[in-house]
Amino acid sequence: MTLPASWTSPVPVPDAAYRQQALDRQQLLTKPPGSLGRLEQLAVDLAAQQATHRPRADQVHMAVFAGDHGVCDEGISAFPQAVTGQMIANFAEGGAAISVLSRHLEATLEVLNLGTVEPLGHLPGVNNLQIAPGTANLAQQPAMTHDQVTAALCAGDAVAERAASAGAQLFIGGDMGIGNTTTAAVLACALLGDDPEALAGPGTGLDAAGVSHKAEVIRRALQRHGDNRDPLAVLTSLGGLEIAALTGALLGCAARRIPVLVDGFIVSVAALVAVRQRPGARAWLHFAHRSAEPGHDRVLAAMEARPLLDLGMRLGEGSGAAVAVNLLRAACSLHNSMATFRDAGVSNRED
């Protein structure tokens, strides 16, 4: 299997002419310059990304990627791996947080099972890819084979293609996988050269002893992996099926000029992998919220990212990004519909 073209192809650049026109319009609206703060910049960035005078965030395409993690054999989670499959069923039945939020936003929601330990039967609305029965135990051996990581990257790229075909104005990726905060922390440590204690967190509810044990497992995995920071090598050796698919989706969206609203810790680590592989992808990313998972701050800092919200969330699924969509919609409405000084007959400082 061949890696998706977005893994190696140059990333398009947001349209500079539309950016300048959006900046110019912001100066004409009936408000002091800069008085709407980051809402102004959001609208300007979306105008450049969408190459339009009227940026929108109405057509939102969401995808939740799920997979199990062999590192759970090390006792790093407060929940059993069976919960991954149970939550996939919950997504299918519409009872999960992201299911509720997608309906609230009238967004498209895909659910993809990249690989669970316990095989799933047919679930309506679930794309059951089952690339592998979860990953291998990354503390003892490479998490994935080259074919497995390639299949996951291609699955994510295919989601981006479907989003583009549907006319998506914004993409949100979510995650589900018991043990994936450990996997994400290992990936971040390997890419950033950070100490495990700085990135290991409670995940689904570990106590202090559990977090300490998680950090030790991460350290063992890093020792096994060595110093190789090539994004594909790191992702293959230390990643997760759903994190690889998220990486493929983010790069695929950037390649197709679709803005991405990045969720919390897990998706931000996928974004870090994507940006380390194709730095130009960073121009297509908006960061939704600051996760309560302690390693998130370090990952955000590495990408010079300022999240829009800080609500103490750490659920995953894309839920924090879904909550932030209304900020983007408000930014677009203000940019597109506010009167200019001339339209309203209001004097500005230059009159």
mmCIF file of C-alpha atoms in Angstrom, residues 36 58 72 78 87 90 97 107 128 134 136-137 149 159 162 194 214 218 227 230 242 285 292 301 327-328 342:
data_model
loop_
_atom_site.group_PDB
_atom_site.id
_atom_site.type_symbol
_atom_site.label_atom_id
_atom_site.label_comp_id
_atom_site.label_asym_id
_atom_site.label_seq_id
_atom_site.Cartn_x
_atom_site.Cartn_y
_atom_site.Cartn_z
ATOM 1 C CA LEU A 36 -13.557 42.105 18.549
ATOM 2 C CA ASP A 58 -21.906 26.203 8.374
ATOM 3 C CA CYS A 72 -2.881 -1.322 27.882
ATOM 4 C CA ALA A 78 -8.315 2.927 34.619
ATOM 5 C CA MET A 87 -18.190 3.603 22.962
ATOM 6 C CA ASN A 90 -22.641 4.467 21.694
ATOM 7 C CA ALA A 97 -21.235 13.671 23.626
ATOM 8 C CA ALA A 107 -22.886 18.625 11.205
ATOM 9 C CA ASN A 128 -15.614 -0.893 10.397
ATOM 10 C CA GLY A 134 -5.474 -2.780 18.030
ATOM 11 C CA ALA A 136 1.032 -3.977 19.540
ATOM 12 C CA ASN A 137 2.438 -3.103 22.970
ATOM 13 C CA VAL A 149 0.282 2.741 9.577
ATOM 14 C CA VAL A 159 -12.227 11.021 5.092
ATOM 15 C CA ARG A 162 -15.244 12.797 1.444
ATOM 16 C CA ASP A 194 10.633 15.939 26.356
ATOM 17 C CA LYS A 214 2.490 5.565 33.038
ATOM 18 C CA ILE A 218 6.604 5.828 28.360
ATOM 19 C CA ASP A 227 16.396 8.868 18.922
ATOM 20 C CA ASP A 230 11.304 11.042 11.529
ATOM 21 C CA GLU A 242 -6.659 6.260 15.303
ATOM 22 C CA LEU A 285 -5.194 24.575 11.745
ATOM 23 C CA ALA A 292 -7.004 19.449 31.208
ATOM 24 C CA ALA A 301 3.535 25.537 22.573
ATOM 25 C CA LEU A 327 -17.154 30.950 17.953
ATOM 26 C CA LEU A 328 -16.106 30.483 14.340
ATOM 27 C CA ARG A 342 -20.174 54.334 5.224
#
